[in-house]
Amino acid sequence: GAVVSQHPSRVICKSGTSVKIECRSLDFQATTMFWYRQFPKQSLMLMATSNEGSKATYEQGVEKDKFLINHASLTLSTLTVTSAHPEDSSFYICSAATRDEKLFFGSGTQLSVL
Amino acid sequence: GENVEQHPSTLSVQEGDSAVIKCTYSDSASNYFPWYKQELGKRPQLIIDIRSNVGEKKDQRIAVTLNKTAKHFSLHITETQPEDSAVYFCAAQANNFGNEKLTFGTGTRLTIIP
């Protein structure tokens, strides 16, 4: 299958700092990528749809100023958690769709805000 | 919007027996139904998917069935093995062009008892 790379895999930061997470499609171009948040023992919750060259589409209840998404190229989308707080601690996962419309996921980023 | 329900939330099966996980969806426009396997702390992996123009698909020990009339689809794992232990998520998508979001079920934690 296609490869989606996500970095970093784990980050620990102090409250009030910003954290950037990168999601790359390594062997295919993805005009659309998705960002999810997953709490322990729960399903994936879609946060936003990242569209190359345009603004991201955020799900209801997700603060766009808090979770900044940039999709500057067909292979890279970034999620920046701004002014992180302990309640932002979670597992964040990205995904990208291939041309045959299958969705592949990044390896996830475990964010811990102290 | 789409609503996907998944049952059971937990399932324990003796090694070698079969496991069945069921999902229902609400949007009759949904036409793509993937299943993902997620091991603890790792990315969801696509294990099998089905499109609405077929009723059943099989890949070795894994099969998926779809009943469009009743709006439900099921994952069947035969001859279960310890490595099948994981959380399984079903999903539904109304537009399978890769730029429509998936709606996930709440997950089933499958435990294979040796």
Tab-separated table of N, CA, C and O in Angstrom, chain A residues 15-107:
chain	number	residue	atom	x	y	z
A	15	SER	N	2.981	23.756	28.596
A	15	SER	CA	1.749	24.475	28.332
A	15	SER	C	2.056	25.865	27.794
A	15	SER	O	2.946	26.549	28.281
A	16	GLY	N	1.349	26.250	26.738
A	16	GLY	CA	1.549	27.565	26.147
A	16	GLY	C	2.414	27.574	24.916
A	16	GLY	O	2.436	28.558	24.165
A	17	THR	N	3.115	26.476	24.677
A	17	THR	CA	3.959	26.406	23.483
A	17	THR	C	3.159	25.856	22.314
A	17	THR	O	2.053	25.335	22.482
A	18	SER	N	3.729	26.009	21.123
A	18	SER	CA	3.080	25.504	19.913
A	18	SER	C	3.827	24.284	19.390
A	18	SER	O	5.044	24.184	19.520
A	19	VAL	N	3.092	23.381	18.806
A	19	VAL	CA	3.664	22.127	18.303
A	19	VAL	C	3.222	21.927	16.862
A	19	VAL	O	2.036	22.045	16.551
A	20	LYS	N	4.168	21.611	15.997
A	20	LYS	CA	3.859	21.355	14.590
A	20	LYS	C	4.015	19.876	14.286
A	20	LYS	O	5.035	19.262	14.621
A	21	ILE	N	3.029	19.328	13.616
A	21	ILE	CA	3.051	17.926	13.207
A	21	ILE	C	3.001	17.886	11.675
A	21	ILE	O	2.180	18.562	11.068
A	22	GLU	N	3.871	17.082	11.103
A	22	GLU	CA	3.934	16.975	9.641
A	22	GLU	C	3.362	15.649	9.154
A	22	GLU	O	3.570	14.606	9.770
A	23	CYS	N	2.698	15.730	8.038
A	23	CYS	CA	2.137	14.540	7.397
A	23	CYS	C	2.533	14.560	5.929
A	23	CYS	O	2.218	15.507	5.210
A	24	ARG	N	3.232	13.521	5.496
A	24	ARG	CA	3.720	13.464	4.116
A	24	ARG	C	3.251	12.192	3.414
A	24	ARG	O	3.311	11.106	3.984
A	25	SER	N	2.807	12.349	2.190
A	25	SER	CA	2.542	11.179	1.347
A	25	SER	C	3.832	10.928	0.576
A	25	SER	O	4.278	11.764	-0.204
A	26	LEU	N	4.455	9.777	0.807
A	26	LEU	CA	5.802	9.540	0.291
A	26	LEU	C	5.834	9.089	-1.160
A	26	LEU	O	6.774	9.397	-1.887
A	27	ASP	N	4.865	8.339	-1.585
A	27	ASP	CA	4.929	7.783	-2.933
A	27	ASP	C	3.703	8.086	-3.770
A	27	ASP	O	3.447	7.432	-4.791
A	28	PHE	N	2.965	9.096	-3.363
A	28	PHE	CA	1.822	9.509	-4.167
A	28	PHE	C	1.476	10.949	-3.817
A	28	PHE	O	1.895	11.474	-2.790
A	29	GLN	N	0.710	11.563	-4.685
A	29	GLN	CA	0.275	12.929	-4.437
A	29	GLN	C	-1.135	12.917	-3.855
A	29	GLN	O	-1.988	12.163	-4.317
A	30	ALA	N	-1.336	13.738	-2.867
A	30	ALA	CA	-2.619	13.763	-2.182
A	30	ALA	C	-3.155	15.188	-2.168
A	30	ALA	O	-2.615	16.045	-1.479
A	31	THR	N	-4.191	15.427	-2.946
A	31	THR	CA	-4.777	16.761	-2.934
A	31	THR	C	-5.530	17.014	-1.634
A	31	THR	O	-5.733	18.152	-1.240
A	32	THR	N	-5.931	15.930	-1.002
A	32	THR	CA	-6.686	16.054	0.243
A	32	THR	C	-6.088	15.155	1.312
A	32	THR	O	-5.821	13.982	1.060
A	33	MET	N	-5.874	15.750	2.457
A	33	MET	CA	-5.445	14.977	3.625
A	33	MET	C	-6.406	15.278	4.762
A	33	MET	O	-7.099	16.301	4.744
A	34	PHE	N	-6.436	14.389	5.708
A	34	PHE	CA	-7.362	14.529	6.821
A	34	PHE	C	-6.598	14.457	8.138
A	34	PHE	O	-5.627	13.723	8.264
A	35	TRP	N	-7.065	15.208	9.103
A	35	TRP	CA	-6.477	15.171	10.429
A	35	TRP	C	-7.514	14.683	11.442
A	35	TRP	O	-8.666	15.153	11.447
A	36	TYR	N	-7.069	13.730	12.278
A	36	TYR	CA	-7.952	13.138	13.266
A	36	TYR	C	-7.331	13.280	14.655
A	36	TYR	O	-6.121	13.410	14.810
A	37	ARG	N	-8.209	13.155	15.605
A	37	ARG	CA	-7.757	13.110	16.988
A	37	ARG	C	-8.358	11.837	17.589
A	37	ARG	O	-9.511	11.477	17.277
A	38	GLN	N	-7.584	11.156	18.394
A	38	GLN	CA	-8.074	9.919	18.977
A	38	GLN	C	-7.753	9.883	20.456
A	38	GLN	O	-6.581	9.918	20.852
A	39	PHE	N	-8.784	9.772	21.270
A	39	PHE	CA	-8.605	9.620	22.708
A	39	PHE	C	-8.488	8.130	23.013
A	39	PHE	O	-8.946	7.289	22.225
A	40	PRO	N	-7.874	7.801	24.148
A	40	PRO	CA	-7.674	6.393	24.483
A	40	PRO	C	-8.965	5.588	24.419
A	40	PRO	O	-10.005	6.003	24.927
A	41	LYS	N	-8.890	4.476	23.746
A	41	LYS	CA	-9.992	3.520	23.627
A	41	LYS	C	-11.213	4.113	22.923
A	41	LYS	O	-12.330	3.640	23.126
A	42	GLN	N	-10.993	5.118	22.111
A	42	GLN	CA	-12.099	5.700	21.365
A	42	GLN	C	-11.808	5.712	19.871
A	42	GLN	O	-10.700	5.417	19.440
A	43	SER	N	-12.819	6.039	19.111
A	43	SER	CA	-12.684	6.055	17.658
A	43	SER	C	-11.941	7.296	17.194
A	43	SER	O	-11.677	8.209	17.974
A	44	LEU	N	-11.632	7.314	15.927
A	44	LEU	CA	-10.983	8.489	15.347
A	44	LEU	C	-12.026	9.576	15.145
A	44	LEU	O	-13.096	9.331	14.601
A	45	MET	N	-11.672	10.777	15.570
A	45	MET	CA	-12.575	11.903	15.410
A	45	MET	C	-11.977	12.863	14.385
A	45	MET	O	-10.889	13.391	14.582
A	46	LEU	N	-12.666	13.058	13.287
A	46	LEU	CA	-12.157	13.945	12.249
A	46	LEU	C	-12.146	15.375	12.761
A	46	LEU	O	-13.147	15.879	13.265
A	47	MET	N	-10.983	16.014	12.622
A	47	MET	CA	-10.852	17.401	13.038
A	47	MET	C	-11.036	18.343	11.842
A	47	MET	O	-11.748	19.341	11.928
A	48	ALA	N	-10.376	17.993	10.748
A	48	ALA	CA	-10.408	18.903	9.605
A	48	ALA	C	-9.963	18.182	8.346
A	48	ALA	O	-9.264	17.168	8.393
A	49	THR	N	-10.391	18.727	7.236
A	49	THR	CA	-9.977	18.263	5.912
A	49	THR	C	-9.026	19.292	5.336
A	49	THR	O	-9.370	20.482	5.244
A	50	SER	N	-7.851	18.832	4.967
A	50	SER	CA	-6.813	19.721	4.469
A	50	SER	C	-6.763	19.635	2.948
A	50	SER	O	-6.565	18.567	2.392
A	51	ASN	N	-6.972	20.741	2.279
A	51	ASN	CA	-7.001	20.788	0.820
A	51	ASN	C	-5.788	21.556	0.300
A	51	ASN	O	-5.525	22.676	0.733
A	52	GLU	N	-5.072	20.931	-0.611
A	52	GLU	CA	-3.877	21.561	-1.167
A	52	GLU	C	-4.212	22.883	-1.825
A	52	GLU	O	-5.117	22.954	-2.674
A	53	GLY	N	-3.528	23.923	-1.413
A	53	GLY	CA	-3.683	25.232	-2.017
A	53	GLY	C	-4.886	26.024	-1.567
A	53	GLY	O	-5.136	27.116	-2.096
A	54	SER	N	-5.630	25.512	-0.624
A	54	SER	CA	-6.785	26.271	-0.139
A	54	SER	C	-6.945	26.071	1.358
A	54	SER	O	-6.210	25.303	1.973
A	55	LYS	N	-7.920	26.767	1.914
A	55	LYS	CA	-8.116	26.681	3.360
A	55	LYS	C	-8.679	25.327	3.764
A	55	LYS	O	-9.436	24.708	3.024
A	56	ALA	N	-8.319	24.933	4.956
A	56	ALA	CA	-8.835	23.674	5.479
A	56	ALA	C	-10.297	23.831	5.877
A	56	ALA	O	-10.765	24.928	6.187
A	57	THR	N	-10.980	22.714	5.853
A	57	THR	CA	-12.375	22.677	6.290
A	57	THR	C	-12.418	22.015	7.658
A	57	THR	O	-12.048	20.857	7.797
A	58	TYR	N	-12.891	22.750	8.641
A	58	TYR	CA	-12.892	22.258	10.008
A	58	TYR	C	-14.250	21.670	10.382
A	58	TYR	O	-15.299	22.168	9.958
A	59	GLU	N	-14.194	20.632	11.190
A	59	GLU	CA	-15.427	20.039	11.705
A	59	GLU	C	-15.991	20.928	12.803
A	59	GLU	O	-15.279	21.725	13.440
A	60	GLN	N	-17.256	20.763	13.027
A	60	GLN	CA	-17.929	21.559	14.049
A	60	GLN	C	-17.285	21.324	15.403
A	60	GLN	O	-17.032	20.183	15.799
A	61	GLY	N	-17.026	22.407	16.078
A	61	GLY	CA	-16.448	22.313	17.414
A	61	GLY	C	-14.933	22.359	17.443
A	61	GLY	O	-14.343	22.407	18.525
A	62	VAL	N	-14.297	22.311	16.306
A	62	VAL	CA	-12.836	22.372	16.244
A	62	VAL	C	-12.411	23.807	15.964
A	62	VAL	O	-12.845	24.412	14.983
A	63	GLU	N	-11.571	24.356	16.833
A	63	GLU	CA	-11.151	25.748	16.703
A	63	GLU	C	-10.070	25.895	15.641
A	63	GLU	O	-8.956	25.388	15.798
A	64	LYS	N	-10.376	26.608	14.595
A	64	LYS	CA	-9.422	26.775	13.502
A	64	LYS	C	-8.196	27.585	13.910
A	64	LYS	O	-7.115	27.401	13.365
A	65	ASP	N	-8.368	28.485	14.857
A	65	ASP	CA	-7.230	29.285	15.308
A	65	ASP	C	-6.351	28.509	16.272
A	65	ASP	O	-5.201	28.876	16.518
A	66	LYS	N	-6.887	27.470	16.815
A	66	LYS	CA	-6.163	26.631	17.754
A	66	LYS	C	-5.365	25.558	16.993
A	66	LYS	O	-4.243	25.244	17.328
A	67	PHE	N	-5.993	25.011	15.985
A	67	PHE	CA	-5.386	23.944	15.198
A	67	PHE	C	-5.203	24.454	13.765
A	67	PHE	O	-6.090	24.369	12.929
A	68	LEU	N	-4.014	24.975	13.523
A	68	LEU	CA	-3.708	25.564	12.218
A	68	LEU	C	-3.267	24.482	11.244
A	68	LEU	O	-2.360	23.705	11.544
A	69	ILE	N	-3.878	24.472	10.077
A	69	ILE	CA	-3.539	23.477	9.070
A	69	ILE	C	-3.048	24.171	7.816
A	69	ILE	O	-3.671	25.116	7.328
A	70	ASN	N	-1.940	23.663	7.312
A	70	ASN	CA	-1.363	24.181	6.075
A	70	ASN	C	-1.076	23.029	5.143
A	70	ASN	O	-0.447	22.051	5.527
A	71	HIS	N	-1.545	23.133	3.914
A	71	HIS	CA	-1.334	22.070	2.920
A	71	HIS	C	-0.692	22.714	1.707
A	71	HIS	O	-1.337	22.959	0.692
A	72	ALA	N	0.595	22.991	1.861
A	72	ALA	CA	1.301	23.811	0.877
A	72	ALA	C	1.669	23.071	-0.401
A	72	ALA	O	1.895	23.687	-1.435
A	73	SER	N	1.726	21.750	-0.336
A	73	SER	CA	2.092	20.982	-1.529
A	73	SER	C	1.245	19.731	-1.597
A	73	SER	O	0.497	19.414	-0.675
A	74	LEU	N	1.376	19.020	-2.686
A	74	LEU	CA	0.576	17.804	-2.879
A	74	LEU	C	1.052	16.633	-2.034
A	74	LEU	O	0.425	15.575	-2.057
A	75	THR	N	2.142	16.835	-1.314
A	75	THR	CA	2.653	15.731	-0.507
A	75	THR	C	2.839	16.093	0.957
A	75	THR	O	3.310	15.270	1.738
A	76	LEU	N	2.480	17.297	1.345
A	76	LEU	CA	2.736	17.717	2.721
A	76	LEU	C	1.588	18.530	3.293
A	76	LEU	O	1.135	19.503	2.701
A	77	SER	N	1.147	18.104	4.461
A	77	SER	CA	0.192	18.887	5.247
A	77	SER	C	0.738	18.984	6.661
A	77	SER	O	1.339	18.033	7.166
A	78	THR	N	0.553	20.139	7.275
A	78	THR	CA	1.009	20.300	8.649
A	78	THR	C	-0.139	20.748	9.537
A	78	THR	O	-1.039	21.483	9.112
A	79	LEU	N	-0.082	20.251	10.761
A	79	LEU	CA	-1.035	20.651	11.793
A	79	LEU	C	-0.238	21.300	12.910
A	79	LEU	O	0.688	20.680	13.440
A	80	THR	N	-0.570	22.525	13.241
A	80	THR	CA	0.092	23.211	14.344
A	80	THR	C	-0.907	23.418	15.467
A	80	THR	O	-1.948	24.063	15.264
A	81	VAL	N	-0.578	22.854	16.609
A	81	VAL	CA	-1.390	23.073	17.802
A	81	VAL	C	-0.820	24.302	18.493
A	81	VAL	O	0.311	24.273	18.999
A	82	THR	N	-1.550	25.379	18.477
A	82	THR	CA	-1.040	26.634	19.023
A	82	THR	C	-1.389	26.775	20.494
A	82	THR	O	-2.457	26.320	20.932
A	83	SER	N	-0.476	27.346	21.231
A	83	SER	CA	-0.684	27.574	22.660
A	83	SER	C	-1.302	26.331	23.314
A	83	SER	O	-2.415	26.369	23.850
A	84	ALA	N	-0.554	25.253	23.223
A	84	ALA	CA	-1.077	23.963	23.692
A	84	ALA	C	-1.339	23.970	25.188
A	84	ALA	O	-0.602	24.586	25.977
A	85	HIS	N	-2.387	23.266	25.576
A	85	HIS	CA	-2.746	23.112	26.986
A	85	HIS	C	-2.924	21.626	27.279
A	85	HIS	O	-3.101	20.818	26.348
A	86	PRO	N	-2.911	21.252	28.530
A	86	PRO	CA	-3.023	19.822	28.869
A	86	PRO	C	-4.219	19.123	28.227
A	86	PRO	O	-4.111	17.959	27.859
A	87	GLU	N	-5.301	19.832	28.050
A	87	GLU	CA	-6.482	19.195	27.436
A	87	GLU	C	-6.281	18.886	25.955
A	87	GLU	O	-7.107	18.183	25.350
A	88	ASP	N	-5.224	19.435	25.369
A	88	ASP	CA	-4.899	19.123	23.969
A	88	ASP	C	-4.103	17.830	23.853
A	88	ASP	O	-3.872	17.350	22.729
A	89	SER	N	-3.701	17.284	24.981
A	89	SER	CA	-2.954	16.029	24.950
A	89	SER	C	-3.819	14.946	24.322
A	89	SER	O	-4.961	14.728	24.738
A	90	SER	N	-3.274	14.293	23.327
A	90	SER	CA	-4.060	13.300	22.591
A	90	SER	C	-3.170	12.634	21.557
A	90	SER	O	-2.003	12.983	21.389
A	91	PHE	N	-3.736	11.683	20.855
A	91	PHE	CA	-3.079	11.023	19.727
A	91	PHE	C	-3.649	11.661	18.466
A	91	PHE	O	-4.858	11.617	18.240
A	92	TYR	N	-2.788	12.257	17.656
A	92	TYR	CA	-3.216	12.915	16.425
A	92	TYR	C	-2.746	12.078	15.240
A	92	TYR	O	-1.582	11.677	15.164
A	93	ILE	N	-3.643	11.809	14.319
A	93	ILE	CA	-3.315	10.991	13.150
A	93	ILE	C	-3.755	11.703	11.878
A	93	ILE	O	-4.836	12.305	11.848
A	94	CYS	N	-2.935	11.617	10.857
A	94	CYS	CA	-3.330	12.161	9.562
A	94	CYS	C	-3.613	11.012	8.607
A	94	CYS	O	-3.222	9.865	8.857
A	95	SER	N	-4.297	11.316	7.532
A	95	SER	CA	-4.515	10.317	6.484
A	95	SER	C	-4.542	11.012	5.130
A	95	SER	O	-4.767	12.218	5.044
A	96	ALA	N	-4.305	10.249	4.098
A	96	ALA	CA	-4.322	10.768	2.736
A	96	ALA	C	-4.932	9.725	1.824
A	96	ALA	O	-4.774	8.518	2.048
A	97	ALA	N	-5.609	10.189	0.801
A	97	ALA	CA	-6.276	9.286	-0.128
A	97	ALA	C	-5.443	9.124	-1.393
A	97	ALA	O	-4.940	10.097	-1.959
A	98	THR	N	-5.316	7.893	-1.857
A	98	THR	CA	-4.618	7.617	-3.103
A	98	THR	C	-5.563	7.818	-4.285
A	98	THR	O	-6.755	8.068	-4.103
A	99	ARG	N	-5.038	7.693	-5.464
A	99	ARG	CA	-5.857	7.897	-6.669
A	99	ARG	C	-6.979	6.872	-6.767
A	99	ARG	O	-8.033	7.153	-7.337
A	100	ASP	N	-6.727	5.668	-6.244
A	100	ASP	CA	-7.803	4.676	-6.281
A	100	ASP	C	-8.681	4.773	-5.046
A	100	ASP	O	-9.385	3.830	-4.686
A	101	GLU	N	-8.583	5.942	-4.405
A	101	GLU	CA	-9.535	6.335	-3.374
A	101	GLU	C	-9.452	5.546	-2.078
A	101	GLU	O	-10.404	5.505	-1.304
A	102	LYS	N	-8.313	4.909	-1.847
A	102	LYS	CA	-8.130	4.256	-0.569
A	102	LYS	C	-7.416	5.216	0.380
A	102	LYS	O	-6.577	6.014	-0.029
A	103	LEU	N	-7.769	5.106	1.642
A	103	LEU	CA	-7.238	6.018	2.640
A	103	LEU	C	-6.132	5.324	3.420
A	103	LEU	O	-6.308	4.202	3.899
A	104	PHE	N	-4.988	5.998	3.518
A	104	PHE	CA	-3.878	5.453	4.297
A	104	PHE	C	-3.504	6.442	5.382
A	104	PHE	O	-3.549	7.659	5.184
A	105	PHE	N	-3.129	5.886	6.520
A	105	PHE	CA	-2.908	6.713	7.694
A	105	PHE	C	-1.429	6.889	8.005
A	105	PHE	O	-0.603	6.014	7.729
A	106	GLY	N	-1.124	8.034	8.600
A	106	GLY	CA	0.196	8.223	9.176
A	106	GLY	C	0.308	7.405	10.452
A	106	GLY	O	-0.662	6.812	10.917
A	107	SER	N	1.501	7.401	11.012
A	107	SER	CA	1.766	6.572	12.185
A	107	SER	C	1.295	7.230	13.481
A	107	SER	O	1.348	6.616	14.536
